[in-house]
mmCIF file of C-alpha atoms in Angstrom:
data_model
loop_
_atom_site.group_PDB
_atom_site.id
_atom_site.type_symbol
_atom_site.label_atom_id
_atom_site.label_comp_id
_atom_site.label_asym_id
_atom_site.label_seq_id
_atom_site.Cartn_x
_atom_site.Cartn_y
_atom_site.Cartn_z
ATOM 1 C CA UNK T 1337 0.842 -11.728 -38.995
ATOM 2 C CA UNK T 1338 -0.396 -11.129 -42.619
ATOM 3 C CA UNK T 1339 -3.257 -13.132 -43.983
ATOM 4 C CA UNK T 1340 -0.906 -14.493 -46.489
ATOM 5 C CA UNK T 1341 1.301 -15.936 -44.392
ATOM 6 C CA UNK T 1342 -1.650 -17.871 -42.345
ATOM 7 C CA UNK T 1343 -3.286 -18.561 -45.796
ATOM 8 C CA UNK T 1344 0.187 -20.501 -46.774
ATOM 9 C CA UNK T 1345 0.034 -22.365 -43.075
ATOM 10 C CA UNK T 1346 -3.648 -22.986 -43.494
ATOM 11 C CA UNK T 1347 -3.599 -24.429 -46.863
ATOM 12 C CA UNK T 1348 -0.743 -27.232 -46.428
ATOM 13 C CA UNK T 1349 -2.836 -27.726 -42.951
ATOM 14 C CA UNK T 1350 -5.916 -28.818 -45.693
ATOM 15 C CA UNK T 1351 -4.212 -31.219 -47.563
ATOM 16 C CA UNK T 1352 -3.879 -33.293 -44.151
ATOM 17 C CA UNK T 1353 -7.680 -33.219 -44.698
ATOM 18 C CA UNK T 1354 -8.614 -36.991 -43.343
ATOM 19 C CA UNK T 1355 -5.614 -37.167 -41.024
ATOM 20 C CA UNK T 1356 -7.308 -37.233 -37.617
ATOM 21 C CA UNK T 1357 -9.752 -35.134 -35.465
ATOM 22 C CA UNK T 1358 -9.067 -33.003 -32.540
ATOM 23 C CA UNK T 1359 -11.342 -32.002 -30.136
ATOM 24 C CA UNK T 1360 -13.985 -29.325 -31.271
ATOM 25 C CA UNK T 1361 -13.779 -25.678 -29.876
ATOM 26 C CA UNK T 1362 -16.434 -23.187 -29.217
ATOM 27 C CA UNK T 1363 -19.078 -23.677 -31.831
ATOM 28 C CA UNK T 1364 -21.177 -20.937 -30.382
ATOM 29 C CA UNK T 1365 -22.568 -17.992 -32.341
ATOM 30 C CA UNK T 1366 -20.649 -17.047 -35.325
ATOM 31 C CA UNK T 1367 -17.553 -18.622 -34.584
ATOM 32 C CA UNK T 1368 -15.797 -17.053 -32.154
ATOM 33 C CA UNK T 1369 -12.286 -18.249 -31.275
ATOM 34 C CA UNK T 1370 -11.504 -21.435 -29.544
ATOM 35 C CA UNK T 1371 -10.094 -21.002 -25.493
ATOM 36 C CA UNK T 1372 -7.355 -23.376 -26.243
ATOM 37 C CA UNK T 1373 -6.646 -22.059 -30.124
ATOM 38 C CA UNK T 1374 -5.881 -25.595 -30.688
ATOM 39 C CA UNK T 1375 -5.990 -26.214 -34.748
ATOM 40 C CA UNK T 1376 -8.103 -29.353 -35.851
ATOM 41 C CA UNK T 1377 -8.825 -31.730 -39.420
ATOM 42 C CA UNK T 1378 -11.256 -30.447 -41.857
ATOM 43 C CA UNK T 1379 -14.818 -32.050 -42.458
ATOM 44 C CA UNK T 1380 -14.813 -35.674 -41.419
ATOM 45 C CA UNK T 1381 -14.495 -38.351 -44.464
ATOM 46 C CA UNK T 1382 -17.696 -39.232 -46.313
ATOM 47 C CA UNK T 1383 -18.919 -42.377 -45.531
ATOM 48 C CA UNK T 1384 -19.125 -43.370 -48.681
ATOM 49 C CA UNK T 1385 -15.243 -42.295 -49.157
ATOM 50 C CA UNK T 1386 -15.688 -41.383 -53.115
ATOM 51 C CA UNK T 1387 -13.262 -38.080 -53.452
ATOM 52 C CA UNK T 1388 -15.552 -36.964 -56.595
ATOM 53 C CA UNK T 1389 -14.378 -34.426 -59.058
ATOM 54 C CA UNK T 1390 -12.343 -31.445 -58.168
ATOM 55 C CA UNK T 1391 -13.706 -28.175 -58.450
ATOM 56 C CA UNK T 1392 -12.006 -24.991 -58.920
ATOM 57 C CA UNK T 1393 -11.861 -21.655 -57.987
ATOM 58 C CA UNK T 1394 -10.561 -17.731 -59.232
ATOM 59 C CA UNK T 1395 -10.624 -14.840 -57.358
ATOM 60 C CA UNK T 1396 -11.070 -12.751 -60.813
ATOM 61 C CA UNK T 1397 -10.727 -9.496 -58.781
ATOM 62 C CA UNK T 1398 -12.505 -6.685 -55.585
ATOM 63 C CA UNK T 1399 -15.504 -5.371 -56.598
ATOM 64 C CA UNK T 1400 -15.441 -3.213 -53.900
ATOM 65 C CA UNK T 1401 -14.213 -2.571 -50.272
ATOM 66 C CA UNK T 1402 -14.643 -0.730 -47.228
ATOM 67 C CA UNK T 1403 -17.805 -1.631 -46.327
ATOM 68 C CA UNK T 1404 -19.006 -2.058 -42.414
ATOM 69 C CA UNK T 1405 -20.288 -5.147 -41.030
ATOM 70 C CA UNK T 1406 -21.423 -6.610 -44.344
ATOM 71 C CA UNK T 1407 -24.053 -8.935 -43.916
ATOM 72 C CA UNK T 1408 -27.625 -9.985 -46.718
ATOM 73 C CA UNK T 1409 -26.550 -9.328 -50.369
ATOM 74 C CA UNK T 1410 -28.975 -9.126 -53.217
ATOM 75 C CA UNK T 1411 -29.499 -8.812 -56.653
ATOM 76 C CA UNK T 1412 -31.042 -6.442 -58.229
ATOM 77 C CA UNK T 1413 -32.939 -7.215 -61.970
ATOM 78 C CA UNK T 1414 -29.894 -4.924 -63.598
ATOM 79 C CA UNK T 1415 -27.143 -7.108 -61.986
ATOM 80 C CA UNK T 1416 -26.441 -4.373 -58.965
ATOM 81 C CA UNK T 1417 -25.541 -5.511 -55.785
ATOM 82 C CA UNK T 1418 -27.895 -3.871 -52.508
ATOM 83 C CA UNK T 1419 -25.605 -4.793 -49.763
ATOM 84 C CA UNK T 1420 -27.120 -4.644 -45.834
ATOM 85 C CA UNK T 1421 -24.579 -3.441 -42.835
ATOM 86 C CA UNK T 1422 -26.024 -5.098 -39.830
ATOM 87 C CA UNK T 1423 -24.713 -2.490 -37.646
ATOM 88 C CA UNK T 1424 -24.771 0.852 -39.230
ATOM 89 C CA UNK T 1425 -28.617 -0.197 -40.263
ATOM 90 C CA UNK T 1426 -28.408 0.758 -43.868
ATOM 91 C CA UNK T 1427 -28.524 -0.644 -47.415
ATOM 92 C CA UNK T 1428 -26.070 0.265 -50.081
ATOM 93 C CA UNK T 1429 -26.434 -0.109 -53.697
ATOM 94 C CA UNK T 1430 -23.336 -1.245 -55.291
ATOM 95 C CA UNK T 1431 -22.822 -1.081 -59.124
ATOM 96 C CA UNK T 1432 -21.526 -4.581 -60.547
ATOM 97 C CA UNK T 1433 -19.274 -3.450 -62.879
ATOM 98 C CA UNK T 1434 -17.881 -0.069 -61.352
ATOM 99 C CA UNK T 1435 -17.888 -1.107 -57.554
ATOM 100 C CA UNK T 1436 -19.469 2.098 -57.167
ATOM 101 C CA UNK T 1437 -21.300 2.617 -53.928
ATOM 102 C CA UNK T 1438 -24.462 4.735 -53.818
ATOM 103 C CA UNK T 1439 -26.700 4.806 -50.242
ATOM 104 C CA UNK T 1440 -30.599 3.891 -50.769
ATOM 105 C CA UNK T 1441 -31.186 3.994 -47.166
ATOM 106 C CA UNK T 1442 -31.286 3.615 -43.445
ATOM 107 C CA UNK T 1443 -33.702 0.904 -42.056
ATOM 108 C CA UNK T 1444 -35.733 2.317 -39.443
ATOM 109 C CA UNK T 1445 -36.237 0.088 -36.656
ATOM 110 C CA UNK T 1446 -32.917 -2.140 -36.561
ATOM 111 C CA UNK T 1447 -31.482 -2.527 -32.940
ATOM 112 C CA UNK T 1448 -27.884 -3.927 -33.397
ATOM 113 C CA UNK T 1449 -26.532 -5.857 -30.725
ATOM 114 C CA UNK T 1450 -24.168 -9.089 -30.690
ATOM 115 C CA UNK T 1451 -25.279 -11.031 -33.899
ATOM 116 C CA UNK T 1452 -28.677 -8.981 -34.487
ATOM 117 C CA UNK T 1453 -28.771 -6.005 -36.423
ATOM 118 C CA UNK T 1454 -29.841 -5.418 -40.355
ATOM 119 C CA UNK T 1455 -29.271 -8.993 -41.790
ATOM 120 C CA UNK T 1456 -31.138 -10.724 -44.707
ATOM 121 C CA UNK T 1457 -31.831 -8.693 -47.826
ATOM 122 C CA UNK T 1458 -33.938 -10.136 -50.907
ATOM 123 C CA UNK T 1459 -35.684 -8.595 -53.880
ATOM 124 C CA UNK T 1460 -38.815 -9.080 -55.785
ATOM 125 C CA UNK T 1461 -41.781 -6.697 -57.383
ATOM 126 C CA UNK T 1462 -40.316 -3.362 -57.025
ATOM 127 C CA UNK T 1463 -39.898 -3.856 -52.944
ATOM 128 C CA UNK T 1464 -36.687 -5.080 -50.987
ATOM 129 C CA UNK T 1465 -37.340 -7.242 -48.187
ATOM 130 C CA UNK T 1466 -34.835 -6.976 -44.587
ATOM 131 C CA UNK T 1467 -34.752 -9.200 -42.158
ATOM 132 C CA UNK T 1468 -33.632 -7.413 -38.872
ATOM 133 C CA UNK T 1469 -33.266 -7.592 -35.035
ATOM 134 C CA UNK T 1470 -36.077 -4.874 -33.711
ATOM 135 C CA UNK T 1471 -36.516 -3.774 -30.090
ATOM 136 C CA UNK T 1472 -38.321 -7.032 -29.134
ATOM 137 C CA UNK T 1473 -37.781 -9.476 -31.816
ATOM 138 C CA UNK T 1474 -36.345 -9.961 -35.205
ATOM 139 C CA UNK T 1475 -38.795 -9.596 -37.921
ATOM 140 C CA UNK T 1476 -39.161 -9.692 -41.823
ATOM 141 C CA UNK T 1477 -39.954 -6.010 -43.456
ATOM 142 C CA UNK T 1478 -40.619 -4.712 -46.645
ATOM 143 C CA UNK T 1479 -40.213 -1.805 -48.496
ATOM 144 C CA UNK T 1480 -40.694 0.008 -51.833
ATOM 145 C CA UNK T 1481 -37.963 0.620 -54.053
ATOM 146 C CA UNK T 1482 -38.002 1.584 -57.707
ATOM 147 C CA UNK T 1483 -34.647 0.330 -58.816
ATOM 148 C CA UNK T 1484 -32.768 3.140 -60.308
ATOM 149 C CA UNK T 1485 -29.512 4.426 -59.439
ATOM 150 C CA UNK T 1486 -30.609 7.336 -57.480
ATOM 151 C CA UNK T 1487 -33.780 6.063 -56.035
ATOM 152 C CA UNK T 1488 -34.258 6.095 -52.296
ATOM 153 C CA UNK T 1489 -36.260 3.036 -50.305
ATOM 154 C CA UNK T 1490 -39.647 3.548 -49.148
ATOM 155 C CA UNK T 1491 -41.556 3.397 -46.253
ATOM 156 C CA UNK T 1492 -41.139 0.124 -44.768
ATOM 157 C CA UNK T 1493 -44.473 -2.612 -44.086
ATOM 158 C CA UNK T 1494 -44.021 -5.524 -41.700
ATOM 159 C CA UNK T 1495 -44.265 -8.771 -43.371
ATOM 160 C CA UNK T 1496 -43.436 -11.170 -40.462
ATOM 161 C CA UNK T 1497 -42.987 -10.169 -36.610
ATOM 162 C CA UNK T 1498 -42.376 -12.436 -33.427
ATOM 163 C CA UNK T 1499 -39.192 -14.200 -34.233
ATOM 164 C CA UNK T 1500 -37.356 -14.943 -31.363
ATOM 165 C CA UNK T 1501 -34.256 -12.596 -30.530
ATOM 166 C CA UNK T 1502 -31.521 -12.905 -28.219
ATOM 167 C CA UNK T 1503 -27.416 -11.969 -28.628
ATOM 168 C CA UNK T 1504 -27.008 -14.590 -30.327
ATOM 169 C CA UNK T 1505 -28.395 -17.295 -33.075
ATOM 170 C CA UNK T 1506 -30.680 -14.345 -34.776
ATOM 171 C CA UNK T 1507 -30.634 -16.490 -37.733
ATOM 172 C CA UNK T 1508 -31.498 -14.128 -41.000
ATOM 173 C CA UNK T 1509 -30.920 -15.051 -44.043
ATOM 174 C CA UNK T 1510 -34.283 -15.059 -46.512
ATOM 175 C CA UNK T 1511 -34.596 -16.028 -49.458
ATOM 176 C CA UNK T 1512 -37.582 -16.246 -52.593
ATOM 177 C CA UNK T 1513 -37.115 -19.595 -53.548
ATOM 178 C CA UNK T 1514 -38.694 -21.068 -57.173
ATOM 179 C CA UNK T 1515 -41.849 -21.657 -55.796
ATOM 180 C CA UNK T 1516 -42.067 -17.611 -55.277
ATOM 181 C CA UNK T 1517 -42.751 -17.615 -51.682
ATOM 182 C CA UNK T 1518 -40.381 -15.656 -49.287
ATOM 183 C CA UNK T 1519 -37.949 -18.437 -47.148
ATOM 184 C CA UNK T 1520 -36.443 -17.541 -43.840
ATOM 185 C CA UNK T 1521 -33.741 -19.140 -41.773
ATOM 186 C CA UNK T 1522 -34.139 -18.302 -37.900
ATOM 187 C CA UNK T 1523 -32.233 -19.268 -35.021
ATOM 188 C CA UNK T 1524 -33.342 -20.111 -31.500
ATOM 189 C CA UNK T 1525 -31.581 -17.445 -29.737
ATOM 190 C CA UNK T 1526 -29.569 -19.511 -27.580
ATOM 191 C CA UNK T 1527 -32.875 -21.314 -26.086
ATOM 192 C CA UNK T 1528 -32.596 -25.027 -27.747
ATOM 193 C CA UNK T 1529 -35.713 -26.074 -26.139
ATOM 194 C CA UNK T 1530 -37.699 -23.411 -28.853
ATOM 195 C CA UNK T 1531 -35.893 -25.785 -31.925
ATOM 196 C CA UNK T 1532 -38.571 -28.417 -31.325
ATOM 197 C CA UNK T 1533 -41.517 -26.490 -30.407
ATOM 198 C CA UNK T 1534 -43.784 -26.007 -33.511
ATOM 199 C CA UNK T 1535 -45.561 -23.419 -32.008
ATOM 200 C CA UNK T 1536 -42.179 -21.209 -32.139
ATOM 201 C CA UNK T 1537 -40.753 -19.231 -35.118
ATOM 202 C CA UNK T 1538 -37.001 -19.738 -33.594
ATOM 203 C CA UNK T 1539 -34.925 -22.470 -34.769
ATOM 204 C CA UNK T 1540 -36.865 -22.676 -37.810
ATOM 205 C CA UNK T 1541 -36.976 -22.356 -41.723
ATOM 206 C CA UNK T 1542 -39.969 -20.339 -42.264
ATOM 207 C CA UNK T 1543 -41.585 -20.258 -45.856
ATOM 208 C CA UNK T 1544 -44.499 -17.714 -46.098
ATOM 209 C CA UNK T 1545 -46.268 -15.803 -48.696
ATOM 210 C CA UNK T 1546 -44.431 -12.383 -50.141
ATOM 211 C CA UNK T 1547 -47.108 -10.619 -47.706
ATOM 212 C CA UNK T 1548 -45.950 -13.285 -44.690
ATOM 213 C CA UNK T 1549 -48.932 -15.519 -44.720
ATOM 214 C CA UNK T 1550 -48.339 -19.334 -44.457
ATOM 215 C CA UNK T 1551 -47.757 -20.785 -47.738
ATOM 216 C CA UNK T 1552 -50.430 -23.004 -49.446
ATOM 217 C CA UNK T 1553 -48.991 -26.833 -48.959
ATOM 218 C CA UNK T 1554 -46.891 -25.788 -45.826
ATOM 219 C CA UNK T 1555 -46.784 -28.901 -43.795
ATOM 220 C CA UNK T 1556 -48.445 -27.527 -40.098
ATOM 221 C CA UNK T 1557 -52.173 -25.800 -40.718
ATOM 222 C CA UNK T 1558 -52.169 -22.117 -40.635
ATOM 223 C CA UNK T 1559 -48.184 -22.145 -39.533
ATOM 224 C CA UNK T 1560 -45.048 -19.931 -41.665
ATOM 225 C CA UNK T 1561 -43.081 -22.985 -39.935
ATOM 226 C CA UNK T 1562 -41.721 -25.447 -42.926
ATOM 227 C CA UNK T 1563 -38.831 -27.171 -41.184
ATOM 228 C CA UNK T 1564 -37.827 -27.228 -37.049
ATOM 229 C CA UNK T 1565 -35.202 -29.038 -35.109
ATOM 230 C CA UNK T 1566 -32.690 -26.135 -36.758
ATOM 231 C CA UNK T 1567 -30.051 -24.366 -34.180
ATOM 232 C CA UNK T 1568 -29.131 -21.157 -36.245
ATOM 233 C CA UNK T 1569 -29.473 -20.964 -40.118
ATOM 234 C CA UNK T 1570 -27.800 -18.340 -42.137
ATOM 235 C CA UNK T 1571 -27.182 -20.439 -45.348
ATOM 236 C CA UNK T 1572 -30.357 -21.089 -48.143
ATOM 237 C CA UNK T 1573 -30.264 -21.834 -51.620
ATOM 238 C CA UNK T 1574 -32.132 -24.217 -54.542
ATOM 239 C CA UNK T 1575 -30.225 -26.576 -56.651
ATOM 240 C CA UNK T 1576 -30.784 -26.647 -60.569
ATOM 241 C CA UNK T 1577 -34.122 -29.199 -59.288
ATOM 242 C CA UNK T 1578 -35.494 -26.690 -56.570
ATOM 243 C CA UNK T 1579 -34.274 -28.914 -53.763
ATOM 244 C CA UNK T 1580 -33.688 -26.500 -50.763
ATOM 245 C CA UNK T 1581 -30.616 -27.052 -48.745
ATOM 246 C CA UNK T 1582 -29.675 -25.116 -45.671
ATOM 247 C CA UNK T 1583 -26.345 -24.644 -43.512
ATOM 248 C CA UNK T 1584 -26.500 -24.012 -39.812
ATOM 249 C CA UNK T 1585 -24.465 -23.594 -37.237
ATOM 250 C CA UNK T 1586 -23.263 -26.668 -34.536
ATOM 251 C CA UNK T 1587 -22.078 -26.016 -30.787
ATOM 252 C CA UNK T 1588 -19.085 -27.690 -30.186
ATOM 253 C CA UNK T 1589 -18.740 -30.592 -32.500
ATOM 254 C CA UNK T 1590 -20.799 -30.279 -36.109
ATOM 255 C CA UNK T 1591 -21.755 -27.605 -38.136
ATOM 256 C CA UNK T 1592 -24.266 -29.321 -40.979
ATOM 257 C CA UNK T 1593 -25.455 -28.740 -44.686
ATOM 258 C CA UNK T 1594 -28.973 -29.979 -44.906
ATOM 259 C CA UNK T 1595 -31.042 -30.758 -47.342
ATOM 260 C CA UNK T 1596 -34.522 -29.569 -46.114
ATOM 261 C CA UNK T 1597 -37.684 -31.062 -47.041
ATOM 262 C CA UNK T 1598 -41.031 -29.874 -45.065
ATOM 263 C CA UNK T 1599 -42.045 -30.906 -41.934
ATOM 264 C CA UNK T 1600 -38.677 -32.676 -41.601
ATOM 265 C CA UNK T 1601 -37.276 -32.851 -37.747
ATOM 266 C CA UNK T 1602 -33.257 -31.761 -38.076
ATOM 267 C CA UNK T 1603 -32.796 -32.791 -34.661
ATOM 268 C CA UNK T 1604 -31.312 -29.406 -32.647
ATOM 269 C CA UNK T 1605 -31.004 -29.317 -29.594
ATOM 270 C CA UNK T 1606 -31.563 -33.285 -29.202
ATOM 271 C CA UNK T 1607 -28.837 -34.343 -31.663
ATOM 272 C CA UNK T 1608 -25.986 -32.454 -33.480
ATOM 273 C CA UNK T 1609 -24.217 -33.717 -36.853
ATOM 274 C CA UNK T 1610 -25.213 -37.331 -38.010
ATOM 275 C CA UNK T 1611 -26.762 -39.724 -35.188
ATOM 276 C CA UNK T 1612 -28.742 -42.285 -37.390
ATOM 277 C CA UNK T 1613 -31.516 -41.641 -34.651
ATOM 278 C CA UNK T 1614 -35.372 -42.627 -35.986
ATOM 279 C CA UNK T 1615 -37.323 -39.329 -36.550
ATOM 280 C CA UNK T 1616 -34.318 -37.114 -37.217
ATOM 281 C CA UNK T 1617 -32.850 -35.752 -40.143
ATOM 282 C CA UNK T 1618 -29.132 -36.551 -40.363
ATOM 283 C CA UNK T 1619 -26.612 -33.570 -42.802
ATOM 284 C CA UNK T 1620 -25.243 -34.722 -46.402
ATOM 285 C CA UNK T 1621 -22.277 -32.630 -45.290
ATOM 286 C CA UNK T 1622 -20.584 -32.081 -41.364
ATOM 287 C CA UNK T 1623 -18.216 -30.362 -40.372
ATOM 288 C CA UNK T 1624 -15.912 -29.832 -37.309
ATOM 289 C CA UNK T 1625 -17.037 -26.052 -36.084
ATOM 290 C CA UNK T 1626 -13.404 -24.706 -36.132
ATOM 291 C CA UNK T 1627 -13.313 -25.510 -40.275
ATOM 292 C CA UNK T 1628 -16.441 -23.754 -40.920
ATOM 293 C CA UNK T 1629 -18.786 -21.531 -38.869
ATOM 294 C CA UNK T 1630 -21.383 -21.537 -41.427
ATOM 295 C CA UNK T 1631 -23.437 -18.715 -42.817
ATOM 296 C CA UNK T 1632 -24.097 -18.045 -46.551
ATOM 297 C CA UNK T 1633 -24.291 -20.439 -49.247
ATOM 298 C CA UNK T 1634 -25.158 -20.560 -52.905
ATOM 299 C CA UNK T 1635 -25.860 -23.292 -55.831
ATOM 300 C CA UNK T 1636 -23.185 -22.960 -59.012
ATOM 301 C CA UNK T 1637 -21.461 -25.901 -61.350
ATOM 302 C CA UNK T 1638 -22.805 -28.341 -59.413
ATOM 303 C CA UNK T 1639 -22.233 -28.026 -56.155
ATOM 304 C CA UNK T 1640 -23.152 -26.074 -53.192
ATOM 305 C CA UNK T 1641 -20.780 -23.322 -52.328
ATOM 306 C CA UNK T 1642 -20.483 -22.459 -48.738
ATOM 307 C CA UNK T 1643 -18.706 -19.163 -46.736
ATOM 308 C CA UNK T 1644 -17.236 -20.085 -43.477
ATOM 309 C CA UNK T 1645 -16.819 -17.439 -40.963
ATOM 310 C CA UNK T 1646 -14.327 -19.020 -38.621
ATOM 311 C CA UNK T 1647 -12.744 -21.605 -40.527
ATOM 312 C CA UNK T 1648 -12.293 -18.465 -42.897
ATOM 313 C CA UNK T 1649 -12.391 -20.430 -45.937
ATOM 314 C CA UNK T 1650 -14.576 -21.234 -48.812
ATOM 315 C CA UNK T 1651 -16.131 -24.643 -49.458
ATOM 316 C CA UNK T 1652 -17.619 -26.820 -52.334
ATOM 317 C CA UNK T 1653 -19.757 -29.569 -51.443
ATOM 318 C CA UNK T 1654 -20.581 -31.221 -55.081
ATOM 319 C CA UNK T 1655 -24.063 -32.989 -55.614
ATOM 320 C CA UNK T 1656 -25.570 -35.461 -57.822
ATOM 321 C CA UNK T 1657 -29.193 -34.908 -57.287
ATOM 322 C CA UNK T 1658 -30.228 -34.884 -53.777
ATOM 323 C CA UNK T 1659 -26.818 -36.898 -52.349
ATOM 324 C CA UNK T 1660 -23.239 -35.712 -51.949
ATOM 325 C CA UNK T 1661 -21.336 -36.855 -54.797
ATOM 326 C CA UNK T 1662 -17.648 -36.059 -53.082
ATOM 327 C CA UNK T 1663 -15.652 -35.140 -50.739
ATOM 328 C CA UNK T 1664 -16.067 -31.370 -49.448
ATOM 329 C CA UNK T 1665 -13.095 -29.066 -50.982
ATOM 330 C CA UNK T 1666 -11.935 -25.867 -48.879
ATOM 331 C CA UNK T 1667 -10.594 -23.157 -50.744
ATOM 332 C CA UNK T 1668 -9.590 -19.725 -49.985
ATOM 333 C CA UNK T 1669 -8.304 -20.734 -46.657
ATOM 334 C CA UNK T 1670 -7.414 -17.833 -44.252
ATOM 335 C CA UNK T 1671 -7.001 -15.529 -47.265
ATOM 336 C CA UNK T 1672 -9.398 -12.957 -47.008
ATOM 337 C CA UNK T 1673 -10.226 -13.669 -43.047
ATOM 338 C CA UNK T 1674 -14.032 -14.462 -42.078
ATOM 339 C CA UNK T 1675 -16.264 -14.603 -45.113
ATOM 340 C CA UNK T 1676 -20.103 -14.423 -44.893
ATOM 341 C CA UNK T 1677 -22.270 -14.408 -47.874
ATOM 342 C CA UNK T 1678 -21.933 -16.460 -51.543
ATOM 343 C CA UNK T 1679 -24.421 -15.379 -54.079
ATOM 344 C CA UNK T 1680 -24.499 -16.783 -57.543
ATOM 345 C CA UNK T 1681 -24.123 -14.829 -60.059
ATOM 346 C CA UNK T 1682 -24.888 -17.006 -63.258
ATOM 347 C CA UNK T 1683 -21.930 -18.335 -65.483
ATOM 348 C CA UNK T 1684 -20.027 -19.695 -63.358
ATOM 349 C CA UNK T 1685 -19.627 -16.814 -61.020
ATOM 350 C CA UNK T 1686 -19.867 -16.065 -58.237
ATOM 351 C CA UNK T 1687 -19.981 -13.030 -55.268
ATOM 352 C CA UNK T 1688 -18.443 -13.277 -52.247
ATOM 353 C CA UNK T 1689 -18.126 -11.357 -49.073
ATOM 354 C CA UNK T 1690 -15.449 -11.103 -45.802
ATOM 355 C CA UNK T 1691 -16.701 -10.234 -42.980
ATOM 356 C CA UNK T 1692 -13.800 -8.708 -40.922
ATOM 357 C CA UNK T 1693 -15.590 -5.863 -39.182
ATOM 358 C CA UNK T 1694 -18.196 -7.826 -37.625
ATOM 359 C CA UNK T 1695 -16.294 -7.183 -34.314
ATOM 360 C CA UNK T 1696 -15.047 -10.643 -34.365
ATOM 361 C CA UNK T 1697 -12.546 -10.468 -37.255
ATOM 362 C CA UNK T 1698 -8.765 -9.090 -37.614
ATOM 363 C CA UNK T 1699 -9.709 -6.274 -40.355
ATOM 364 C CA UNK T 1700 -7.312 -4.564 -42.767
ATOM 365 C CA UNK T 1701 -6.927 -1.724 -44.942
ATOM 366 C CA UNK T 1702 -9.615 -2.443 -47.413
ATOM 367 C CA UNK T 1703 -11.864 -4.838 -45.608
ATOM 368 C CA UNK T 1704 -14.591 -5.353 -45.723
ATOM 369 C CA UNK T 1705 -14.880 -6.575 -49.292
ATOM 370 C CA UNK T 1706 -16.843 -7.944 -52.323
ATOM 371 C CA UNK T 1707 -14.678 -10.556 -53.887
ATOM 372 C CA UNK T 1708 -15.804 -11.597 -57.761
ATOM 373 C CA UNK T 1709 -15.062 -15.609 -57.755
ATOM 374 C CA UNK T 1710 -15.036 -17.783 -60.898
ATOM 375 C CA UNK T 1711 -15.911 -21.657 -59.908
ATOM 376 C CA UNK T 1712 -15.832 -24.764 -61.909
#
């Protein structure tokens, strides 16, 4: 069955948006499939039930395609695209205009396996930073890299080791956020008991110095830990004020958009989606794990924009300031299968990617992609 066809099925299913909830599937991981296959409603209603302007959104054209288990994206200071497979362990530079793919490198060190492999990328000072699943952990590295077309990356220096690994819930996306130091989203590896321990680096956002020392004004002495209470983060980005929100992945029921302020409890494993419980952090979004399987999101016109692997659509959760100013709109839906990472691209655009050949997709000729998005 085309993706057309279940895009068609998929979209008239979203304008039932607020017509009931089924019961959740298997939130686990990255989204894989529910036993029963049973379809369910989209993101519960907001309580405060204002429907908020609606946004838009253009697929303006491919940038490129046939690229293997896509996974970080970043850009570099010319506009390129370095792109990350997280199981062939390399980094590809991709030219933003042409779609032209040039290799910079293999990452030594990467040990795919389930969700681990060559995950985050970001860029600053002539060095690109990886976040990757090594033999015994996953672990932030850095490496030089002079920026021009042919260059080649550089030996790499460990920034941050001792994140928890497992199969699953590797976390991995990292980001520099406006304050300049280097953010990290972990996971907790499929032990929920590490989400609450302070003394872990799993089920964490980490925010550390660009050589991985704590950060001066992080909120625990001496600690890279910022935020805890977190089941598996793949989504980070700052709004036009430098707030920091994050999307993570729920088990059966929510998956959540947080806005994350430090030292802040988000409640993993001891509550999941919005529990109005004293000490925890309830979402300004939710969502029911079969419409959106979190991982990447980014900040543009607005709103947060945020790539759901299997709900395989594309959301927009607008803001006014540090609250939810509407309902969450899905777009995209079941067009271009799983999609994993958003990155703004100024004016109003956007990058997006599918993620089809991350062994849990349905790929097709072409896949997997870089899709050029104009929002409003």
């Amino acid at each position: 069955m085309s993706r057309a066809f279940v895009g068609a099925v998929g979209a008239a299913a979203v304008l039932g948006l607020l017509a009931g909830c089924a019961s959740g599937g298997d939130g686990d991981g990255e989204g894989a499939a529910s036993p029963s296959g049973a379809p369910s409603v989209s993101v519960s209603a907001p309580e405060s039930g204002t429907r908020g302007s609606p946004g838009s959104v253009r697929v303006a054209g491919t940038l490129t395609g046939d690229l293997e288990s896509p996974w970080g994206v970043a850009a570099l200071p010319d506009g390129d695209l370095l792109v990350a497979s997280r199981d062939e362990r390399t980094i590809t530079r991709v030219d933003a205009e042409t779609g032209r793919k040039t290799a910079v490198g293999e990452v030594p060190g990467v040990v795919p396996g389930g969700e681990g492999g060559l995950l985050g990328l970001a860029v600053r000072d002539g060095h690109v930073y990886a976040y990757f699943t090594a033999e015994s952990d996953n672990r932030i590295v850095r490496m030089p890299y002079g920026g021009g077309a042919s260059d080649r990356l550089g030996a790499p220096e460990v920034v941050l080791s001792g994140i928890p690994k497992g199969n699953v819930h590797n976390g991995g996306r990292i980001a520099f956020g406006p304050d300049g130091m280097l953010y990290a989203g972990t996971g907790e590896r499929g032990e929920t008991g590490l989400a609450q321990d302070v003394e872990s680096l799993g089920g964490k956002i980490l925010r550390m110095t660009p050589e991985g020392k704590p950060a001066p004004g992080n909120p625990f002495p001496g600690s890279v830990v910022y935020s805890y209470g977190h089941r598996n983060v793949q989504g980070l980005a700052w709004d036009a004020d430098g707030r920091l929100w994050a999307a993570e992945f729920g088990q059966n029921t929510w998956d959540e958009l947080n806005l994350v302020e430090a030292g802040k409890n988000y409640g993993w494993p001891k509550v999941e989606g919005t529990a109005n419980v004293s000490g925890f952090v309830d979402p300004v979004a939710q969502w029911r794990t079969e419409e959106a399987s979190p991982s990447g999101i980014a900040y543009a016109e607005g709103a947060i924009w945020m790539a759901g692997l299997r709900g395989e659509r594309l959301w927009r959760i607008p803001l006014s300031g540090a609250e939810r100013s509407g309902d969450p709109e899905a777009f995209l839906v079941a067009e271009y299968g799983r999609l994993r990472t958003v990155l703004a691209a100024g004016d109003g655009r956007l990058w997006l990617t599918t993620s089809e050949t991350d062994t849990r997709g349905t790929p097709e000729p072409g896949d997997d992609k870089i899709l050029r998005l104009e929002v409003g």
